[in-house]
mmCIF file of C-alpha atoms in Angstrom:
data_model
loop_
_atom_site.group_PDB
_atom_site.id
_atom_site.type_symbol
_atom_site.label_atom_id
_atom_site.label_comp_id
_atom_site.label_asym_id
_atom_site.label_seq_id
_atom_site.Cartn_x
_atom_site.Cartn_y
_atom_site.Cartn_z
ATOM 1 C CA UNK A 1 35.927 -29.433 3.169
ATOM 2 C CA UNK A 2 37.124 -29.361 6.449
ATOM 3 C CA UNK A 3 40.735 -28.663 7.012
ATOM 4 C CA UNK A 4 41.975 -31.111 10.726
ATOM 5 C CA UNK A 5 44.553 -29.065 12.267
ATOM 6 C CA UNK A 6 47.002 -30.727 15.406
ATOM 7 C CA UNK A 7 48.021 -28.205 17.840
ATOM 8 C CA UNK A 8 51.510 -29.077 19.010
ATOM 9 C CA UNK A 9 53.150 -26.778 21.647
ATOM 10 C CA UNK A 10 54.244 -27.091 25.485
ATOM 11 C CA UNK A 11 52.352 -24.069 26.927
ATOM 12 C CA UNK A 12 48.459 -25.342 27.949
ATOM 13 C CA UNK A 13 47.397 -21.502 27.476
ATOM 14 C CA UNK A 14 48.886 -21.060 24.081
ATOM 15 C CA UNK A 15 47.174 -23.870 22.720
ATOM 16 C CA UNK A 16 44.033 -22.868 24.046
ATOM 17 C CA UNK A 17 44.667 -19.719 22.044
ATOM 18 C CA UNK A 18 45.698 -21.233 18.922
ATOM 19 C CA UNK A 19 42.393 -23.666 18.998
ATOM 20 C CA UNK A 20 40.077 -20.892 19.733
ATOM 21 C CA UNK A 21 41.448 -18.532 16.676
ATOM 22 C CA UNK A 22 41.097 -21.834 14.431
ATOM 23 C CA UNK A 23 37.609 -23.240 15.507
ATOM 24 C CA UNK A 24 36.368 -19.916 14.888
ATOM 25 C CA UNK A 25 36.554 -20.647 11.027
ATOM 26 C CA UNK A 26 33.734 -23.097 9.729
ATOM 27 C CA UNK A 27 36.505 -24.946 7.524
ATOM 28 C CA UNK A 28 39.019 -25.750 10.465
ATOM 29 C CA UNK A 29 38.983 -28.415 12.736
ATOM 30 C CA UNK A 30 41.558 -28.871 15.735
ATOM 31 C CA UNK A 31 41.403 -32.901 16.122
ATOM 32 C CA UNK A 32 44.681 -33.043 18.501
ATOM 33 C CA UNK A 33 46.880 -31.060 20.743
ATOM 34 C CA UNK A 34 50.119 -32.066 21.684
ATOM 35 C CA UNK A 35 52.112 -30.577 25.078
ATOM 36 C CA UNK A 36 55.729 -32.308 23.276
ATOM 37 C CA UNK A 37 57.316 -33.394 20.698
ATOM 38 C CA UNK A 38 57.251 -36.753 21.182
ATOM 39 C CA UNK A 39 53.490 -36.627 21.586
ATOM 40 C CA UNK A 40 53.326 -34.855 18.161
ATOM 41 C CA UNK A 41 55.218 -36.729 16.252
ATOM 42 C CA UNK A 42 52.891 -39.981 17.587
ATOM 43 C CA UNK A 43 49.792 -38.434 17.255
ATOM 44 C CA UNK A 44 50.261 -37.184 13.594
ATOM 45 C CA UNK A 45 51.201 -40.261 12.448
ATOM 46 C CA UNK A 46 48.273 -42.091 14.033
ATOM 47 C CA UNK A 47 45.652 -39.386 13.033
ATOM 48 C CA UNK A 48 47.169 -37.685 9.935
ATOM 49 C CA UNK A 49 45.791 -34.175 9.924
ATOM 50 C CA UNK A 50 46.011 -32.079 7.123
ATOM 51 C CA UNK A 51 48.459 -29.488 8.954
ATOM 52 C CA UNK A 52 50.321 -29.665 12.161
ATOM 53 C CA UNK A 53 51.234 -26.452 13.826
ATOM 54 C CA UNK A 54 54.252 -27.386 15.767
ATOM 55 C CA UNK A 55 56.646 -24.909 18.090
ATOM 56 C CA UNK A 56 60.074 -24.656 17.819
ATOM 57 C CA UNK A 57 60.951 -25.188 21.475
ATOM 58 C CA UNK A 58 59.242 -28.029 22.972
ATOM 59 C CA UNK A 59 60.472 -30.918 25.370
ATOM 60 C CA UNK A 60 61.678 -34.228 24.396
ATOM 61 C CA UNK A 61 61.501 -33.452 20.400
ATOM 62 C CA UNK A 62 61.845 -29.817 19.731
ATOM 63 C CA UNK A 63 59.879 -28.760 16.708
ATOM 64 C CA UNK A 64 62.982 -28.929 13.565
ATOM 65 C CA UNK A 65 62.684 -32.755 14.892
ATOM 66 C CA UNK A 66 59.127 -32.986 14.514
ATOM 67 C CA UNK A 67 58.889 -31.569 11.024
ATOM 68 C CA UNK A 68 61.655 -33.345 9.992
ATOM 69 C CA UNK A 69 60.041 -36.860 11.434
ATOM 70 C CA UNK A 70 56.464 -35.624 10.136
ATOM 71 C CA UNK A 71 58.003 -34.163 6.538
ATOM 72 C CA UNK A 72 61.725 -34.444 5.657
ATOM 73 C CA UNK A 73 63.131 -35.727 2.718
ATOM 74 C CA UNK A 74 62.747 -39.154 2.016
ATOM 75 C CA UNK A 75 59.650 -39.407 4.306
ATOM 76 C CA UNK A 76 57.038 -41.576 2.862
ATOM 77 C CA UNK A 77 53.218 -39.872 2.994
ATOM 78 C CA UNK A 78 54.929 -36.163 4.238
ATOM 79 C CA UNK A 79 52.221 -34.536 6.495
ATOM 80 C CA UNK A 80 52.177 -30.411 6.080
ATOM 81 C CA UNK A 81 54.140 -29.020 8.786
ATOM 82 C CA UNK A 82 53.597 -24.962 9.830
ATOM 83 C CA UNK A 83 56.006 -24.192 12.570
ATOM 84 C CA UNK A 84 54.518 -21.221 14.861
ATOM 85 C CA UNK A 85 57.161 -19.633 17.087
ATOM 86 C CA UNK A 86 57.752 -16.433 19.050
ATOM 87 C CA UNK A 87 61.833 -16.918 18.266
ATOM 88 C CA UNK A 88 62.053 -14.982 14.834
ATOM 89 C CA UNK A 89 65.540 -16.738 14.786
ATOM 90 C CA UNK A 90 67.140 -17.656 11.616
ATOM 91 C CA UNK A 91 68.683 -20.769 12.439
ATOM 92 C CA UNK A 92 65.150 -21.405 13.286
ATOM 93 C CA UNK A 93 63.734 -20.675 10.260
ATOM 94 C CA UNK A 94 65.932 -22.209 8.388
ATOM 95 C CA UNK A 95 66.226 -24.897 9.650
ATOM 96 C CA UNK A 96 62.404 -25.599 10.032
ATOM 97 C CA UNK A 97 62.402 -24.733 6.030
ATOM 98 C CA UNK A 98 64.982 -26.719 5.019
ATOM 99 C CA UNK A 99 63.550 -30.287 7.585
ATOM 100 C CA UNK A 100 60.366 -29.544 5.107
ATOM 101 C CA UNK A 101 58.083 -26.987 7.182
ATOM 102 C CA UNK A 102 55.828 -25.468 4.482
ATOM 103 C CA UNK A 103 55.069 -22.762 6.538
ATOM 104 C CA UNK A 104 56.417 -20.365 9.291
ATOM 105 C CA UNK A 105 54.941 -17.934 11.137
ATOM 106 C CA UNK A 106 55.313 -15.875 14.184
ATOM 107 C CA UNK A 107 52.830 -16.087 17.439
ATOM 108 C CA UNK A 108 52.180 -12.265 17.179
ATOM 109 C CA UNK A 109 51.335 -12.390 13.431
ATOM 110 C CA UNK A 110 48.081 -12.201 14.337
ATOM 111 C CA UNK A 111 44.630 -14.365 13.723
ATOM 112 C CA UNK A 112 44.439 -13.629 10.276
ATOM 113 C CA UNK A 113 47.899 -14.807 8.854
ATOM 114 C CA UNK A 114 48.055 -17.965 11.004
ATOM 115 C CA UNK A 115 44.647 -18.427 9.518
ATOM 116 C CA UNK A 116 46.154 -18.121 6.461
ATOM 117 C CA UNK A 117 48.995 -20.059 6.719
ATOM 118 C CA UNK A 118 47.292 -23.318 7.602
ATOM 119 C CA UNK A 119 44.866 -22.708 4.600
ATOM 120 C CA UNK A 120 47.603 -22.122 2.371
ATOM 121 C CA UNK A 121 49.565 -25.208 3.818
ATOM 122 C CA UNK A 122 46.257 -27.662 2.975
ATOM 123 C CA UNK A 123 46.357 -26.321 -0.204
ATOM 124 C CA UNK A 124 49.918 -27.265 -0.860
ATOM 125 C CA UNK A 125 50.932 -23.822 -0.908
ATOM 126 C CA UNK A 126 53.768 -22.114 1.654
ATOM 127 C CA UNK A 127 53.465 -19.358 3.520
ATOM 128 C CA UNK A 128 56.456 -17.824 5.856
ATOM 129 C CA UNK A 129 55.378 -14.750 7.940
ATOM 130 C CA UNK A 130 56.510 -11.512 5.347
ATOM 131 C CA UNK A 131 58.447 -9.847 8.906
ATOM 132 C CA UNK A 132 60.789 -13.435 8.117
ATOM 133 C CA UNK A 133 60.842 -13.655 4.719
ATOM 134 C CA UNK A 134 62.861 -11.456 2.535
ATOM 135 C CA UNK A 135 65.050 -10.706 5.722
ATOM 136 C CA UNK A 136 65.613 -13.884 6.681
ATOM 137 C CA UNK A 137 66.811 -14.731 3.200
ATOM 138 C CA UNK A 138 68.672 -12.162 2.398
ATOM 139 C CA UNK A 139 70.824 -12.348 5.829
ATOM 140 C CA UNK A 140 71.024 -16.124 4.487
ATOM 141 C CA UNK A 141 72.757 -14.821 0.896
ATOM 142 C CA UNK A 142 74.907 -12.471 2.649
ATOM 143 C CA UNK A 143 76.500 -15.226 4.256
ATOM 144 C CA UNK A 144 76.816 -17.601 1.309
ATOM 145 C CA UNK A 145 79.832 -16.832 -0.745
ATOM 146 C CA UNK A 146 79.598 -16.013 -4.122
ATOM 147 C CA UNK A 147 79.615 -19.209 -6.813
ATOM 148 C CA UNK A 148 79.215 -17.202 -9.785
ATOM 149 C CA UNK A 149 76.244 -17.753 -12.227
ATOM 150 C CA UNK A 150 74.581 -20.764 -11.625
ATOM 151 C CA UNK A 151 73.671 -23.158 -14.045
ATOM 152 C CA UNK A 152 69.511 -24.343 -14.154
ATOM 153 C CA UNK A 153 66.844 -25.591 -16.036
ATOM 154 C CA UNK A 154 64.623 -22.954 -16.316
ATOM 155 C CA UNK A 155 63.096 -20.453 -18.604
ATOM 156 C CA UNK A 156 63.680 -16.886 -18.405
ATOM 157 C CA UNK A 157 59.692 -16.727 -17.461
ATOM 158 C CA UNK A 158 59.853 -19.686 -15.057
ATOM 159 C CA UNK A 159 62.675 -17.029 -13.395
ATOM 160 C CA UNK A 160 60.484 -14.227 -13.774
ATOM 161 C CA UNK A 161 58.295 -16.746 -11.444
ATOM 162 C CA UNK A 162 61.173 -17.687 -8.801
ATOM 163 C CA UNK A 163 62.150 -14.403 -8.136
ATOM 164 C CA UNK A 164 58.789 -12.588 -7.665
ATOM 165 C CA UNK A 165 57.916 -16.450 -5.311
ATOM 166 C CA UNK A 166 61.402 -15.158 -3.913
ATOM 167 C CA UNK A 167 59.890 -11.507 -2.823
ATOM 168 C CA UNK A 168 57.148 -13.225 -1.258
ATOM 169 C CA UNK A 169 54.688 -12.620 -3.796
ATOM 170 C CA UNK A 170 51.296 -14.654 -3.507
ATOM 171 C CA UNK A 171 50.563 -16.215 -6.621
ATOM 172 C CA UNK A 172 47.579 -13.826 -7.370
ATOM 173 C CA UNK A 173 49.792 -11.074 -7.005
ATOM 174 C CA UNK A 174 52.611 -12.965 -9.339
ATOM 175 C CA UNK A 175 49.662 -13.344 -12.132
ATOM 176 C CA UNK A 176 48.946 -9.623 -11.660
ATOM 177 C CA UNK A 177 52.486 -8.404 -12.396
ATOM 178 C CA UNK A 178 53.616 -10.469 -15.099
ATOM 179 C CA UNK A 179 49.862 -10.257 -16.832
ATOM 180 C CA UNK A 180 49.564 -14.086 -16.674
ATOM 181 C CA UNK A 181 46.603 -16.255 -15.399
ATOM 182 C CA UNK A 182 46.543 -17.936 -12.183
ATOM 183 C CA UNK A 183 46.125 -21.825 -13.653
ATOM 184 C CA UNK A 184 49.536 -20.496 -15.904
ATOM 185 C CA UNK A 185 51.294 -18.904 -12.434
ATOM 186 C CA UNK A 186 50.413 -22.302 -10.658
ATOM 187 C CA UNK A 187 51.907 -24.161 -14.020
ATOM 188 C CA UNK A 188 54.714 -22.476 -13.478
ATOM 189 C CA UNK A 189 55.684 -23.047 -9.763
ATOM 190 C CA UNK A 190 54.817 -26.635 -10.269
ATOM 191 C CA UNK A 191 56.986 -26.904 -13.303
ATOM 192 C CA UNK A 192 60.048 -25.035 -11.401
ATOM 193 C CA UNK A 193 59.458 -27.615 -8.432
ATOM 194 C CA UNK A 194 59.977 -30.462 -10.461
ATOM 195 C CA UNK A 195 62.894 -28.844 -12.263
ATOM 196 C CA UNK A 196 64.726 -28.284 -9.059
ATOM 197 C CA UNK A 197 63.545 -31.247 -7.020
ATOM 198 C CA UNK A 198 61.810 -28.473 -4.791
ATOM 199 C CA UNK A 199 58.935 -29.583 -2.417
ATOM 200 C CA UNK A 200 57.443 -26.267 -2.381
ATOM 201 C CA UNK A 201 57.605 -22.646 -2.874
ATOM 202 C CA UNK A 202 59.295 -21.443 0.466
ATOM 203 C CA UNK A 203 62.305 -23.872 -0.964
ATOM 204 C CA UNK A 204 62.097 -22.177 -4.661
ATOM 205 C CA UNK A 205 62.575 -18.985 -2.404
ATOM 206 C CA UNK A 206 65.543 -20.384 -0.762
ATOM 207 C CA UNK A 207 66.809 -21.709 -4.042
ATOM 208 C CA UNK A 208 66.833 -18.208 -5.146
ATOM 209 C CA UNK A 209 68.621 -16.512 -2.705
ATOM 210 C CA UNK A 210 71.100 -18.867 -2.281
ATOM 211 C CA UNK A 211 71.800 -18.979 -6.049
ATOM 212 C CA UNK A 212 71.752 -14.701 -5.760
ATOM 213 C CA UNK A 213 68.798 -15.070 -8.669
ATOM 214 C CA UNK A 214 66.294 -13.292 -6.423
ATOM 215 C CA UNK A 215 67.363 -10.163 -7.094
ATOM 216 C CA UNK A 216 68.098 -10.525 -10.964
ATOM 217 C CA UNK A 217 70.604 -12.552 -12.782
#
């Protein structure tokens, strides 16, 4: 199956790149590239891909308004949305995360990761760049004040789950340290969504540190 990709950022030569280091995979196809936001937001919703790579700073719409348009709450048919930035900022980040990106990566990550991250994105997965991650969140928690023990749903191996999705842990490596299967890890996360009215596993992460469960508790 081939996975169509739209290109969205304002810099002709950067989307040249980022087509280039996608075509050169037999299951990706770049079907649009975008030089705003406006013209993103337009041409996903007229050609539905099965990812958009958006920037974060872009004219007219920067890219927090494009995911947001393409996959916030309450939008009806969300598209997947993997923001690809050079600004490892965390307002950035989180706000990209929190509009409904299901992905974010940096523009030096390299071939392989951004490869990654729009396979992982088709596939419903998340994948946030691990120089972001577990800093990113934990600067987050540091700033949150303390609410005390939170009160959830879940079972002390759905936790298990949320706090090793929470260190950034791929779901083969998840299976691997709690000596589960990979159709039970996937259970799992899919379970925890719908228990916390999570769209994905970058939000479970977010849920976690917030909540100071990533860490134990």
């Amino acid at each position: 199956m081939t996975i169509r990709v739209l290109v969205a950022d304002d810099q002709a030569m950067v989307r040249g790149g980022l087509r280039l280091i996608l075509e050169d995979q037999p299951d990706i196809e770049v079907v649009a590239e975008a030089a705003d936001g406006a013209e993103a937001v337009e041409s996903a919703r007229r050609l539905r891909p099965d990812v958009c790579l958006v920037d974060v700073r872009m004219p007219r719409l920067d890219g927090i308004e494009v995911t947001r348009a393409l996959a916030g709450p309450g939008v009806p048919g969300p598209l997947r949305v993997v923001v690809v930035t050079t600004f490892d900022l965390d307002e950035y980040v989180y706000g990209a995360l929190r509009a409904g990106a299901t992905g974010f990566v940096l523009k030096d990550c390299g071939p392989a990761l951004l490869v990654e991250a729009v396979r992982a994105a088709h596939q419903g997965d998340a994948l946030v760049s691990p120089s972001v991650t577990l800093r990113l969140l934990r600067h987050l928690t540091a700033r949150l004040p303390d609410s005390g023990r939170v009160d959830h749903p879940l079972s002390n191996r759905e936790l298990e789950v949320v706090r090793a999705v929470a260190r950034g842990r791929t779901n083969q490596e998840i299976a691997a340290e709690l000596f589960i299967s990979l159709s039970t890890v996937k259970s799992h996360v899919a379970g925890i969504q719908a228990k916390l009215g999570l769209r994905n596993r970058v939000e479970v992460a977010a849920w976690a540190w917030e909540n100071r469960i990533a860490g134990g508790g």
